[in-house]
Structures are given as C-alpha cells and as structure tokens.
Amino acid sequence: MLKFIFKNFDNFLESLRNRVVSLFSKKNRSFRANIKPTPSSILEQEIQKQEINLKEKTNLYAKNEIRKKILYLKLKLKALNSPSRYLKRAEDILRDEVDESAYEALSYLNRTPVNLEDSEKVEIKIFMAIIYEILEDFEAASKEFKEVLKIDTSGVSLKDYKAYVERSRIFISWHSKNRKRLLENSYNIHNIVSEEKMPEVANRLEKIAKYYARSPKSRALGKSYFKEVLKIYKKLSQSHPKEYTCIYIQVLLDGVEIFMMSPRLLTEAQELLTGSRDCIDMRVYLLERIKELKQKSFIQKSLNS
C-alpha cells in the first residue's frame, strides 16, 4: 500500500515539475516575442546588412556609394547614443534621402548655442565635418575639422577624442596636398590613377569642378577639372560599358549644360545612346535632355552670330 502511495506521489511530483517547466518556457517565449527592436539595434542590423552587401558588390561605383551609406548609418548610431541632445535631434533629422536631410541637420547644428562644454563642441564639430565628408563638400569638411583643432581638448574625456583630433589633422593635410596635386596634374590625372580608384577620384573632381562653376571667375578652373572627369568616365565606359556608359553620357551632357563645352559632346552622347544597350532605363530621359540642350545651343549660337 505504501509503495503504491509513494509511486503515485512520485508521478504527481514529476507531473507537477513538467507543468511548471512548461509554464515557464511558454512565459519566456512570450517575453522574448514581446521584445521590440530598439532604434540602436535596427541601425546596427542595417550596418551589418550593408557591410555584407559591400563584400558582395563588384562594381566600383556601387561600392563607393555603399561605403558612404555605412558611414551615414554609423553617424546616425553615434548621434543616437550620444549624451548631447543636439546630436540626438540631428539624428531625428537625418533620413534616408541623404543629401536633403544632411543639409537640414547641418542647418540645425549651425544654430546650436556657443556656450557649450568643450566635449560637446568637439562632438558636434566632428559630426558636422563627417556629414560634409559624406556629401563630398571637402572644403566645408576641412573648415569644420580646423574648428575642432581650435578647441582645447585637454579636458575632453570622452572616448576617442584624441583620435578625432588626429583624424582632423590627417584630413586637412590630405585635403590640401590632394588639391595641390590635382592642380599640378589637372590634365593628366586619368593616366595617374589606378582603375580601382577612378570612380572615387572622378566623383571628387566632379564635386570640385561644379563648386568652381558657381562663379564666372572660377568657371575656367572648374572646366579644367571637368575635362579630367570626362576622360576618366570615357576610360571606364570602355572597360566597363555596362556600369559606366550611362554615367559617361550624363557627364557629357553636364559638360555642355554647366561648363558651356562644345556641342560636339551632344553628338557623342547621342551616338553612344543609340549604339548602346546598357542605358535602356534612362534612354527616353537622356534623349529628351539631348534634344533640349541642342535647342539651347542653337539659340545661343544664333545670339552670338
């Protein structure tokens, strides 16, 4: 009789134990299911996704664009985790459309009070400099990095600020040397740069050229830079037609529209567009643009004669 009772009691305990384990596991599963991803974890996942994407890409231009996207996401993550309320607000402003939201964030940060702690001043200046770097406005980035060097960072205890100051020095040095080298080799850079670096250099030269094109006084200098941009993209369109023919056609049209280059570039663009199968998606738009520029060129020629 006792043996029977103890056996049933053992079964009862085993059943009770299994039930308790089952309840806890269900509760844990329910708890895990209710954990919502944080803004930080979402950004971290997106950075990881883009880093995998970067490894898989072979197109040099696409790789450069993904690197910029990763830098942008890391900047957002840094602002999100920063103690500065100004940077947290800037992170709110930064959206997917990089150019528009980045300029909006810069405009906001330029209005921050002047009487901030040195650590926050440095953080904001570095943040702004990196935004300018992403936008490839190297003059503005250099200016912000120079501002960082003016701030007394001896009392700044925030992580990595000594490294930021060093980075500022390197950036300014590279920028000034690079500008000087570009000026010295402005007619030969397409023969100096390796193919791997060509899209990056062309992109930077194009930004500099268009910056100088804003003023009639410096447009000639901008035009000399832009001629190199044309040569680089011509080379790339010959070696990688699928990736660069369409870009080269657009650059040819920019040459006529922005730098008043020879209308012969329009003929070259039209011939490339007619003979290529690599620019199907933009064919209608580019043909319209060629037609419009030909009309403008004809009117200008008539006015000058």
PDB file of C-alpha atoms in Angstrom:
ATOM      1  CA  MET A   1       0.000   0.000   0.000  1.00  0.00           C
ATOM      2  CA  LEU A   2       2.778   2.447   0.970  1.00  0.00           C
ATOM      3  CA  LYS A   3       4.706   1.507  -2.169  1.00  0.00           C
ATOM      4  CA  PHE A   4       1.626   2.366  -4.274  1.00  0.00           C
ATOM      5  CA  ILE A   5       1.179   5.729  -2.489  1.00  0.00           C
ATOM      6  CA  PHE A   6       4.846   6.713  -2.932  1.00  0.00           C
ATOM      7  CA  LYS A   7       4.781   5.683  -6.582  1.00  0.00           C
ATOM      8  CA  ASN A   8       1.704   7.849  -7.208  1.00  0.00           C
ATOM      9  CA  PHE A   9       3.285  10.683  -5.260  1.00  0.00           C
ATOM     10  CA  ASP A  10       6.433  10.420  -7.434  1.00  0.00           C
ATOM     11  CA  ASN A  11       4.266  10.537 -10.542  1.00  0.00           C
ATOM     12  CA  PHE A  12       2.414  13.536  -9.139  1.00  0.00           C
ATOM     13  CA  LEU A  13       5.711  15.391  -8.476  1.00  0.00           C
ATOM     14  CA  GLU A  14       7.034  14.555 -11.937  1.00  0.00           C
ATOM     15  CA  SER A  15       3.791  15.784 -13.494  1.00  0.00           C
ATOM     16  CA  LEU A  16       3.924  18.973 -11.409  1.00  0.00           C
ATOM     17  CA  ARG A  17       7.562  19.592 -12.345  1.00  0.00           C
ATOM     18  CA  ASN A  18       6.799  19.159 -16.083  1.00  0.00           C
ATOM     19  CA  ARG A  19       3.879  21.528 -15.811  1.00  0.00           C
ATOM     20  CA  VAL A  20       5.951  24.224 -14.071  1.00  0.00           C
ATOM     21  CA  VAL A  21       8.747  23.872 -16.695  1.00  0.00           C
ATOM     22  CA  SER A  22       6.157  24.107 -19.467  1.00  0.00           C
ATOM     23  CA  LEU A  23       4.603  27.248 -17.976  1.00  0.00           C
ATOM     24  CA  PHE A  24       7.990  28.960 -17.585  1.00  0.00           C
ATOM     25  CA  SER A  25       9.098  28.102 -21.113  1.00  0.00           C
ATOM     26  CA  LYS A  26       5.838  29.486 -22.519  1.00  0.00           C
ATOM     27  CA  LYS A  27       6.258  32.643 -20.444  1.00  0.00           C
ATOM     28  CA  ASN A  28       9.847  33.054 -21.643  1.00  0.00           C
ATOM     29  CA  ARG A  29       8.814  32.546 -25.251  1.00  0.00           C
ATOM     30  CA  SER A  30       6.067  35.113 -24.810  1.00  0.00           C
ATOM     31  CA  PHE A  31       8.530  37.527 -23.147  1.00  0.00           C
ATOM     32  CA  ARG A  32      11.068  37.081 -25.954  1.00  0.00           C
ATOM     33  CA  ALA A  33       8.368  37.620 -28.574  1.00  0.00           C
ATOM     34  CA  ASN A  34       7.369  40.901 -26.896  1.00  0.00           C
ATOM     35  CA  ILE A  35      10.917  42.345 -27.005  1.00  0.00           C
ATOM     36  CA  LYS A  36      10.789  45.128 -29.575  1.00  0.00           C
ATOM     37  CA  PRO A  37      13.908  46.082 -31.534  1.00  0.00           C
ATOM     38  CA  THR A  38      15.432  49.357 -30.340  1.00  0.00           C
ATOM     39  CA  PRO A  39      16.417  52.174 -32.745  1.00  0.00           C
ATOM     40  CA  SER A  40      20.077  51.308 -31.997  1.00  0.00           C
ATOM     41  CA  SER A  41      19.624  47.609 -32.790  1.00  0.00           C
ATOM     42  CA  ILE A  42      17.789  48.483 -36.045  1.00  0.00           C
ATOM     43  CA  LEU A  43      20.702  50.687 -37.131  1.00  0.00           C
ATOM     44  CA  GLU A  44      23.266  48.045 -36.111  1.00  0.00           C
ATOM     45  CA  GLN A  45      21.419  45.413 -38.168  1.00  0.00           C
ATOM     46  CA  GLU A  46      21.278  47.772 -41.166  1.00  0.00           C
ATOM     47  CA  ILE A  47      25.041  48.467 -40.863  1.00  0.00           C
ATOM     48  CA  GLN A  48      25.745  44.705 -40.809  1.00  0.00           C
ATOM     49  CA  LYS A  49      23.461  44.213 -43.822  1.00  0.00           C
ATOM     50  CA  GLN A  50      25.250  46.974 -45.774  1.00  0.00           C
ATOM     51  CA  GLU A  51      28.685  45.582 -44.842  1.00  0.00           C
ATOM     52  CA  ILE A  52      27.657  42.180 -46.264  1.00  0.00           C
ATOM     53  CA  ASN A  53      26.283  43.984 -49.331  1.00  0.00           C
ATOM     54  CA  LEU A  54      29.640  45.782 -49.740  1.00  0.00           C
ATOM     55  CA  LYS A  55      31.532  42.465 -49.826  1.00  0.00           C
ATOM     56  CA  GLU A  56      29.183  41.065 -52.469  1.00  0.00           C
ATOM     57  CA  LYS A  57      29.376  44.064 -54.846  1.00  0.00           C
ATOM     58  CA  THR A  58      31.952  44.147 -57.630  1.00  0.00           C
ATOM     59  CA  ASN A  59      31.025  47.472 -59.256  1.00  0.00           C
ATOM     60  CA  LEU A  60      33.481  50.126 -58.025  1.00  0.00           C
ATOM     61  CA  TYR A  61      30.964  52.984 -58.151  1.00  0.00           C
ATOM     62  CA  ALA A  62      28.369  50.925 -56.216  1.00  0.00           C
ATOM     63  CA  LYS A  63      31.000  50.014 -53.587  1.00  0.00           C
ATOM     64  CA  ASN A  64      31.772  53.702 -53.050  1.00  0.00           C
ATOM     65  CA  GLU A  65      28.067  54.503 -52.623  1.00  0.00           C
ATOM     66  CA  ILE A  66      27.631  51.675 -50.078  1.00  0.00           C
ATOM     67  CA  ARG A  67      30.687  52.896 -48.102  1.00  0.00           C
ATOM     68  CA  LYS A  68      29.045  56.339 -47.900  1.00  0.00           C
ATOM     69  CA  LYS A  69      25.777  54.718 -46.741  1.00  0.00           C
ATOM     70  CA  ILE A  70      27.634  52.775 -43.997  1.00  0.00           C
ATOM     71  CA  LEU A  71      29.380  55.957 -42.813  1.00  0.00           C
ATOM     72  CA  TYR A  72      25.995  57.715 -42.759  1.00  0.00           C
ATOM     73  CA  LEU A  73      24.385  54.916 -40.704  1.00  0.00           C
ATOM     74  CA  LYS A  74      27.304  54.872 -38.243  1.00  0.00           C
ATOM     75  CA  LEU A  75      26.920  58.624 -37.870  1.00  0.00           C
ATOM     76  CA  LYS A  76      23.217  58.203 -37.036  1.00  0.00           C
ATOM     77  CA  LEU A  77      24.068  55.486 -34.499  1.00  0.00           C
ATOM     78  CA  LYS A  78      26.711  57.695 -32.868  1.00  0.00           C
ATOM     79  CA  ALA A  79      24.226  60.577 -32.562  1.00  0.00           C
ATOM     80  CA  LEU A  80      21.578  58.279 -31.145  1.00  0.00           C
ATOM     81  CA  ASN A  81      23.939  57.030 -28.406  1.00  0.00           C
ATOM     82  CA  SER A  82      25.416  60.463 -27.689  1.00  0.00           C
ATOM     83  CA  PRO A  83      24.605  62.327 -24.455  1.00  0.00           C
ATOM     84  CA  SER A  84      24.192  65.541 -26.498  1.00  0.00           C
ATOM     85  CA  ARG A  85      20.555  66.490 -27.006  1.00  0.00           C
ATOM     86  CA  TYR A  86      21.613  68.458 -30.102  1.00  0.00           C
ATOM     87  CA  LEU A  87      23.057  65.369 -31.756  1.00  0.00           C
ATOM     88  CA  LYS A  88      20.021  63.304 -30.760  1.00  0.00           C
ATOM     89  CA  ARG A  89      17.863  65.906 -32.521  1.00  0.00           C
ATOM     90  CA  ALA A  90      20.207  65.840 -35.536  1.00  0.00           C
ATOM     91  CA  GLU A  91      19.777  62.052 -35.695  1.00  0.00           C
ATOM     92  CA  ASP A  92      15.986  62.579 -35.879  1.00  0.00           C
ATOM     93  CA  ILE A  93      16.517  64.884 -38.855  1.00  0.00           C
ATOM     94  CA  LEU A  94      18.814  62.506 -40.766  1.00  0.00           C
ATOM     95  CA  ARG A  95      16.613  60.400 -43.015  1.00  0.00           C
ATOM     96  CA  ASP A  96      17.238  58.051 -45.956  1.00  0.00           C
ATOM     97  CA  GLU A  97      17.393  60.831 -48.558  1.00  0.00           C
ATOM     98  CA  VAL A  98      20.977  61.681 -47.604  1.00  0.00           C
ATOM     99  CA  ASP A  99      21.544  64.998 -49.381  1.00  0.00           C
ATOM    100  CA  GLU A 100      18.344  66.785 -48.284  1.00  0.00           C
ATOM    101  CA  SER A 101      18.257  65.587 -44.688  1.00  0.00           C
ATOM    102  CA  ALA A 102      22.016  66.022 -44.223  1.00  0.00           C
ATOM    103  CA  TYR A 103      21.845  69.715 -45.184  1.00  0.00           C
ATOM    104  CA  GLU A 104      18.807  70.097 -42.898  1.00  0.00           C
ATOM    105  CA  ALA A 105      20.790  68.574 -39.995  1.00  0.00           C
ATOM    106  CA  LEU A 106      23.769  70.854 -40.737  1.00  0.00           C
ATOM    107  CA  SER A 107      21.493  73.889 -40.730  1.00  0.00           C
ATOM    108  CA  TYR A 108      20.129  72.848 -37.314  1.00  0.00           C
ATOM    109  CA  LEU A 109      23.586  72.174 -35.819  1.00  0.00           C
ATOM    110  CA  ASN A 110      24.887  75.534 -37.067  1.00  0.00           C
ATOM    111  CA  ARG A 111      22.295  77.165 -34.784  1.00  0.00           C
ATOM    112  CA  THR A 112      23.440  75.433 -31.565  1.00  0.00           C
ATOM    113  CA  PRO A 113      24.456  77.756 -28.692  1.00  0.00           C
ATOM    114  CA  VAL A 114      28.098  78.881 -28.473  1.00  0.00           C
ATOM    115  CA  ASN A 115      28.389  78.400 -24.699  1.00  0.00           C
ATOM    116  CA  LEU A 116      28.550  74.589 -24.756  1.00  0.00           C
ATOM    117  CA  GLU A 117      31.036  72.374 -22.925  1.00  0.00           C
ATOM    118  CA  ASP A 118      34.234  71.694 -24.905  1.00  0.00           C
ATOM    119  CA  SER A 119      33.389  67.990 -25.161  1.00  0.00           C
ATOM    120  CA  GLU A 120      30.018  68.738 -26.776  1.00  0.00           C
ATOM    121  CA  LYS A 121      31.531  71.378 -29.086  1.00  0.00           C
ATOM    122  CA  VAL A 122      34.092  68.845 -30.332  1.00  0.00           C
ATOM    123  CA  GLU A 123      31.426  66.180 -30.795  1.00  0.00           C
ATOM    124  CA  ILE A 124      29.161  68.492 -32.814  1.00  0.00           C
ATOM    125  CA  LYS A 125      32.009  69.825 -34.971  1.00  0.00           C
ATOM    126  CA  ILE A 126      33.241  66.295 -35.754  1.00  0.00           C
ATOM    127  CA  PHE A 127      29.670  65.241 -36.559  1.00  0.00           C
ATOM    128  CA  MET A 128      29.263  68.161 -38.968  1.00  0.00           C
ATOM    129  CA  ALA A 129      32.637  67.510 -40.590  1.00  0.00           C
ATOM    130  CA  ILE A 130      31.693  63.881 -41.280  1.00  0.00           C
ATOM    131  CA  ILE A 131      28.354  64.950 -42.797  1.00  0.00           C
ATOM    132  CA  TYR A 132      30.243  67.279 -45.144  1.00  0.00           C
ATOM    133  CA  GLU A 133      32.638  64.428 -45.922  1.00  0.00           C
ATOM    134  CA  ILE A 134      29.684  62.180 -46.873  1.00  0.00           C
ATOM    135  CA  LEU A 135      28.323  64.995 -49.055  1.00  0.00           C
ATOM    136  CA  GLU A 136      31.846  65.316 -50.525  1.00  0.00           C
ATOM    137  CA  ASP A 137      31.991  69.015 -49.738  1.00  0.00           C
ATOM    138  CA  PHE A 138      35.658  68.777 -48.782  1.00  0.00           C
ATOM    139  CA  GLU A 139      36.237  72.500 -48.277  1.00  0.00           C
ATOM    140  CA  ALA A 140      33.442  72.665 -45.689  1.00  0.00           C
ATOM    141  CA  ALA A 141      34.631  69.424 -44.022  1.00  0.00           C
ATOM    142  CA  SER A 142      38.159  70.809 -43.815  1.00  0.00           C
ATOM    143  CA  LYS A 143      36.843  74.010 -42.242  1.00  0.00           C
ATOM    144  CA  GLU A 144      34.957  72.047 -39.548  1.00  0.00           C
ATOM    145  CA  PHE A 145      37.986  69.869 -38.814  1.00  0.00           C
ATOM    146  CA  LYS A 146      40.079  73.042 -38.421  1.00  0.00           C
ATOM    147  CA  GLU A 147      37.490  74.309 -35.927  1.00  0.00           C
ATOM    148  CA  VAL A 148      37.980  71.082 -33.938  1.00  0.00           C
ATOM    149  CA  LEU A 149      41.717  71.795 -33.687  1.00  0.00           C
ATOM    150  CA  LYS A 150      40.994  75.263 -32.247  1.00  0.00           C
ATOM    151  CA  ILE A 151      39.054  73.789 -29.303  1.00  0.00           C
ATOM    152  CA  ASP A 152      41.102  72.973 -26.204  1.00  0.00           C
ATOM    153  CA  THR A 153      40.692  69.198 -25.935  1.00  0.00           C
ATOM    154  CA  SER A 154      42.999  68.737 -22.911  1.00  0.00           C
ATOM    155  CA  GLY A 155      39.989  68.494 -20.621  1.00  0.00           C
ATOM    156  CA  VAL A 156      37.905  66.401 -23.000  1.00  0.00           C
ATOM    157  CA  SER A 157      37.485  62.943 -21.528  1.00  0.00           C
ATOM    158  CA  LEU A 158      35.011  61.481 -23.995  1.00  0.00           C
ATOM    159  CA  LYS A 159      36.133  58.320 -25.746  1.00  0.00           C
ATOM    160  CA  ASP A 160      38.253  58.580 -28.916  1.00  0.00           C
ATOM    161  CA  TYR A 161      38.542  62.388 -28.982  1.00  0.00           C
ATOM    162  CA  LYS A 162      42.340  62.332 -29.241  1.00  0.00           C
ATOM    163  CA  ALA A 163      41.867  60.065 -32.255  1.00  0.00           C
ATOM    164  CA  TYR A 164      39.309  62.509 -33.698  1.00  0.00           C
ATOM    165  CA  VAL A 165      41.775  65.383 -33.365  1.00  0.00           C
ATOM    166  CA  GLU A 166      44.427  63.293 -35.107  1.00  0.00           C
ATOM    167  CA  ARG A 167      41.933  62.429 -37.830  1.00  0.00           C
ATOM    168  CA  SER A 168      41.210  66.143 -38.260  1.00  0.00           C
ATOM    169  CA  ARG A 169      44.908  66.830 -38.851  1.00  0.00           C
ATOM    170  CA  ILE A 170      45.217  63.950 -41.337  1.00  0.00           C
ATOM    171  CA  PHE A 171      42.098  65.045 -43.238  1.00  0.00           C
ATOM    172  CA  ILE A 172      43.255  68.668 -43.545  1.00  0.00           C
ATOM    173  CA  SER A 173      46.737  67.578 -44.606  1.00  0.00           C
ATOM    174  CA  TRP A 174      45.399  65.084 -47.164  1.00  0.00           C
ATOM    175  CA  HIS A 175      42.880  67.586 -48.484  1.00  0.00           C
ATOM    176  CA  SER A 176      45.402  70.391 -49.009  1.00  0.00           C
ATOM    177  CA  LYS A 177      48.013  68.067 -50.572  1.00  0.00           C
ATOM    178  CA  ASN A 178      45.401  66.382 -52.728  1.00  0.00           C
ATOM    179  CA  ARG A 179      44.088  69.729 -54.011  1.00  0.00           C
ATOM    180  CA  LYS A 180      47.636  70.825 -54.825  1.00  0.00           C
ATOM    181  CA  ARG A 181      48.333  67.537 -56.623  1.00  0.00           C
ATOM    182  CA  LEU A 182      45.069  67.821 -58.569  1.00  0.00           C
ATOM    183  CA  LEU A 183      46.034  71.325 -59.684  1.00  0.00           C
ATOM    184  CA  GLU A 184      49.500  70.188 -60.744  1.00  0.00           C
ATOM    185  CA  ASN A 185      48.165  67.177 -62.664  1.00  0.00           C
ATOM    186  CA  SER A 186      44.808  68.522 -63.770  1.00  0.00           C
ATOM    187  CA  TYR A 187      45.440  67.498 -67.394  1.00  0.00           C
ATOM    188  CA  ASN A 188      46.859  64.051 -66.681  1.00  0.00           C
ATOM    189  CA  ILE A 189      45.146  62.558 -63.652  1.00  0.00           C
ATOM    190  CA  HIS A 190      43.259  59.964 -65.746  1.00  0.00           C
ATOM    191  CA  ASN A 191      46.657  58.418 -66.574  1.00  0.00           C
ATOM    192  CA  ILE A 192      47.936  58.506 -62.964  1.00  0.00           C
ATOM    193  CA  VAL A 193      45.033  56.991 -61.003  1.00  0.00           C
ATOM    194  CA  SER A 194      44.523  53.216 -60.817  1.00  0.00           C
ATOM    195  CA  GLU A 195      41.265  51.916 -62.292  1.00  0.00           C
ATOM    196  CA  GLU A 196      40.048  50.885 -58.852  1.00  0.00           C
ATOM    197  CA  LYS A 197      40.332  54.480 -57.595  1.00  0.00           C
ATOM    198  CA  MET A 198      38.967  56.099 -60.775  1.00  0.00           C
ATOM    199  CA  PRO A 199      35.247  56.317 -59.760  1.00  0.00           C
ATOM    200  CA  GLU A 200      36.158  57.858 -56.385  1.00  0.00           C
ATOM    201  CA  VAL A 201      38.570  60.388 -57.953  1.00  0.00           C
ATOM    202  CA  ALA A 202      36.097  61.254 -60.734  1.00  0.00           C
ATOM    203  CA  ASN A 203      33.372  61.778 -58.157  1.00  0.00           C
ATOM    204  CA  ARG A 204      35.568  64.122 -56.105  1.00  0.00           C
ATOM    205  CA  LEU A 205      36.827  66.021 -59.154  1.00  0.00           C
ATOM    206  CA  GLU A 206      33.253  66.463 -60.360  1.00  0.00           C
ATOM    207  CA  LYS A 207      32.231  67.972 -56.994  1.00  0.00           C
ATOM    208  CA  ILE A 208      35.214  70.362 -57.075  1.00  0.00           C
ATOM    209  CA  ALA A 209      34.536  71.292 -60.719  1.00  0.00           C
ATOM    210  CA  LYS A 210      30.874  72.066 -60.036  1.00  0.00           C
ATOM    211  CA  TYR A 211      31.856  74.054 -56.942  1.00  0.00           C
ATOM    212  CA  TYR A 212      34.095  76.295 -59.087  1.00  0.00           C
ATOM    213  CA  ALA A 213      31.399  76.518 -61.780  1.00  0.00           C
ATOM    214  CA  ARG A 214      29.227  78.566 -59.401  1.00  0.00           C
ATOM    215  CA  SER A 215      31.284  81.684 -60.068  1.00  0.00           C
ATOM    216  CA  PRO A 216      32.096  83.074 -63.559  1.00  0.00           C
ATOM    217  CA  LYS A 217      35.575  83.967 -62.230  1.00  0.00           C
ATOM    218  CA  SER A 218      36.454  80.366 -61.384  1.00  0.00           C
ATOM    219  CA  ARG A 219      34.453  78.547 -64.086  1.00  0.00           C
ATOM    220  CA  ALA A 220      37.560  78.099 -66.284  1.00  0.00           C
ATOM    221  CA  LEU A 221      39.320  76.265 -63.425  1.00  0.00           C
ATOM    222  CA  GLY A 222      36.227  74.135 -62.912  1.00  0.00           C
ATOM    223  CA  LYS A 223      36.188  73.340 -66.622  1.00  0.00           C
ATOM    224  CA  SER A 224      39.789  72.039 -66.499  1.00  0.00           C
ATOM    225  CA  TYR A 225      38.809  69.689 -63.651  1.00  0.00           C
ATOM    226  CA  PHE A 226      35.708  68.586 -65.536  1.00  0.00           C
ATOM    227  CA  LYS A 227      37.718  67.675 -68.629  1.00  0.00           C
ATOM    228  CA  GLU A 228      39.520  65.116 -66.489  1.00  0.00           C
ATOM    229  CA  VAL A 229      36.170  63.803 -65.228  1.00  0.00           C
ATOM    230  CA  LEU A 230      35.170  63.229 -68.875  1.00  0.00           C
ATOM    231  CA  LYS A 231      38.436  61.396 -69.633  1.00  0.00           C
ATOM    232  CA  ILE A 232      38.081  59.149 -66.569  1.00  0.00           C
ATOM    233  CA  TYR A 233      34.483  58.172 -67.333  1.00  0.00           C
ATOM    234  CA  LYS A 234      35.337  57.636 -71.010  1.00  0.00           C
ATOM    235  CA  LYS A 235      38.020  55.151 -69.927  1.00  0.00           C
ATOM    236  CA  LEU A 236      35.644  53.427 -67.511  1.00  0.00           C
ATOM    237  CA  SER A 237      32.849  53.244 -70.126  1.00  0.00           C
ATOM    238  CA  GLN A 238      35.256  51.488 -72.478  1.00  0.00           C
ATOM    239  CA  SER A 239      36.481  48.943 -69.898  1.00  0.00           C
ATOM    240  CA  HIS A 240      33.132  48.508 -68.053  1.00  0.00           C
ATOM    241  CA  PRO A 241      30.414  49.539 -70.570  1.00  0.00           C
ATOM    242  CA  LYS A 242      27.510  48.031 -68.641  1.00  0.00           C
ATOM    243  CA  GLU A 243      28.237  50.056 -65.476  1.00  0.00           C
ATOM    244  CA  TYR A 244      29.603  53.333 -66.875  1.00  0.00           C
ATOM    245  CA  THR A 245      28.182  54.086 -70.350  1.00  0.00           C
ATOM    246  CA  CYS A 246      25.073  55.712 -68.894  1.00  0.00           C
ATOM    247  CA  ILE A 247      27.116  57.727 -66.373  1.00  0.00           C
ATOM    248  CA  TYR A 248      29.510  58.884 -69.124  1.00  0.00           C
ATOM    249  CA  ILE A 249      26.574  60.085 -71.283  1.00  0.00           C
ATOM    250  CA  GLN A 250      25.206  62.113 -68.360  1.00  0.00           C
ATOM    251  CA  VAL A 251      28.644  63.621 -67.706  1.00  0.00           C
ATOM    252  CA  LEU A 252      28.918  64.629 -71.390  1.00  0.00           C
ATOM    253  CA  LEU A 253      25.567  66.440 -71.098  1.00  0.00           C
ATOM    254  CA  ASP A 254      26.679  68.172 -67.869  1.00  0.00           C
ATOM    255  CA  GLY A 255      29.779  69.387 -69.724  1.00  0.00           C
ATOM    256  CA  VAL A 256      27.600  71.185 -72.284  1.00  0.00           C
ATOM    257  CA  GLU A 257      24.994  72.444 -69.812  1.00  0.00           C
ATOM    258  CA  ILE A 258      27.187  73.585 -66.909  1.00  0.00           C
ATOM    259  CA  PHE A 259      30.581  74.334 -68.478  1.00  0.00           C
ATOM    260  CA  MET A 260      29.435  75.528 -71.936  1.00  0.00           C
ATOM    261  CA  MET A 261      31.606  72.886 -73.622  1.00  0.00           C
ATOM    262  CA  SER A 262      31.424  72.144 -77.348  1.00  0.00           C
ATOM    263  CA  PRO A 263      28.037  70.944 -78.697  1.00  0.00           C
ATOM    264  CA  ARG A 264      30.053  68.113 -80.300  1.00  0.00           C
ATOM    265  CA  LEU A 265      29.711  66.384 -76.914  1.00  0.00           C
ATOM    266  CA  LEU A 266      25.957  66.159 -77.592  1.00  0.00           C
ATOM    267  CA  THR A 267      26.635  64.294 -80.840  1.00  0.00           C
ATOM    268  CA  GLU A 268      28.959  61.880 -78.999  1.00  0.00           C
ATOM    269  CA  ALA A 269      26.312  61.354 -76.295  1.00  0.00           C
ATOM    270  CA  GLN A 270      23.600  60.654 -78.893  1.00  0.00           C
ATOM    271  CA  GLU A 271      25.793  58.199 -80.808  1.00  0.00           C
ATOM    272  CA  LEU A 272      26.643  56.345 -77.590  1.00  0.00           C
ATOM    273  CA  LEU A 273      22.995  56.215 -76.572  1.00  0.00           C
ATOM    274  CA  THR A 274      21.900  54.935 -79.998  1.00  0.00           C
ATOM    275  CA  GLY A 275      24.594  52.247 -80.177  1.00  0.00           C
ATOM    276  CA  SER A 276      24.383  51.028 -76.575  1.00  0.00           C
ATOM    277  CA  ARG A 277      22.113  48.527 -74.872  1.00  0.00           C
ATOM    278  CA  ASP A 278      23.432  49.483 -71.440  1.00  0.00           C
ATOM    279  CA  CYS A 279      21.296  52.561 -70.833  1.00  0.00           C
ATOM    280  CA  ILE A 280      17.771  51.352 -71.615  1.00  0.00           C
ATOM    281  CA  ASP A 281      16.104  52.574 -68.408  1.00  0.00           C
ATOM    282  CA  MET A 282      17.171  56.194 -68.954  1.00  0.00           C
ATOM    283  CA  ARG A 283      17.052  56.299 -72.771  1.00  0.00           C
ATOM    284  CA  VAL A 284      13.883  58.434 -73.069  1.00  0.00           C
ATOM    285  CA  TYR A 285      15.021  60.914 -70.399  1.00  0.00           C
ATOM    286  CA  LEU A 286      18.509  61.285 -71.938  1.00  0.00           C
ATOM    287  CA  LEU A 287      17.157  61.724 -75.479  1.00  0.00           C
ATOM    288  CA  GLU A 288      14.854  64.482 -74.201  1.00  0.00           C
ATOM    289  CA  ARG A 289      17.788  66.139 -72.438  1.00  0.00           C
ATOM    290  CA  ILE A 290      19.964  65.963 -75.598  1.00  0.00           C
ATOM    291  CA  LYS A 291      17.148  67.481 -77.661  1.00  0.00           C
ATOM    292  CA  GLU A 292      16.668  70.307 -75.131  1.00  0.00           C
ATOM    293  CA  LEU A 293      20.424  71.085 -74.954  1.00  0.00           C
ATOM    294  CA  LYS A 294      20.676  71.105 -78.780  1.00  0.00           C
ATOM    295  CA  GLN A 295      17.897  73.704 -78.910  1.00  0.00           C
ATOM    296  CA  LYS A 296      19.619  75.836 -76.248  1.00  0.00           C
ATOM    297  CA  SER A 297      22.936  75.512 -78.066  1.00  0.00           C
ATOM    298  CA  PHE A 298      21.333  76.557 -81.381  1.00  0.00           C
ATOM    299  CA  ILE A 299      19.675  79.605 -79.751  1.00  0.00           C
ATOM    300  CA  GLN A 300      22.974  80.610 -78.095  1.00  0.00           C
ATOM    301  CA  LYS A 301      24.840  80.259 -81.396  1.00  0.00           C
ATOM    302  CA  SER A 302      22.210  82.423 -83.138  1.00  0.00           C
ATOM    303  CA  LEU A 303      22.526  85.116 -80.449  1.00  0.00           C
ATOM    304  CA  ASN A 304      26.328  85.155 -80.725  1.00  0.00           C
ATOM    305  CA  SER A 305      26.389  85.405 -84.520  1.00  0.00           C
TER     306      SER A 305
END
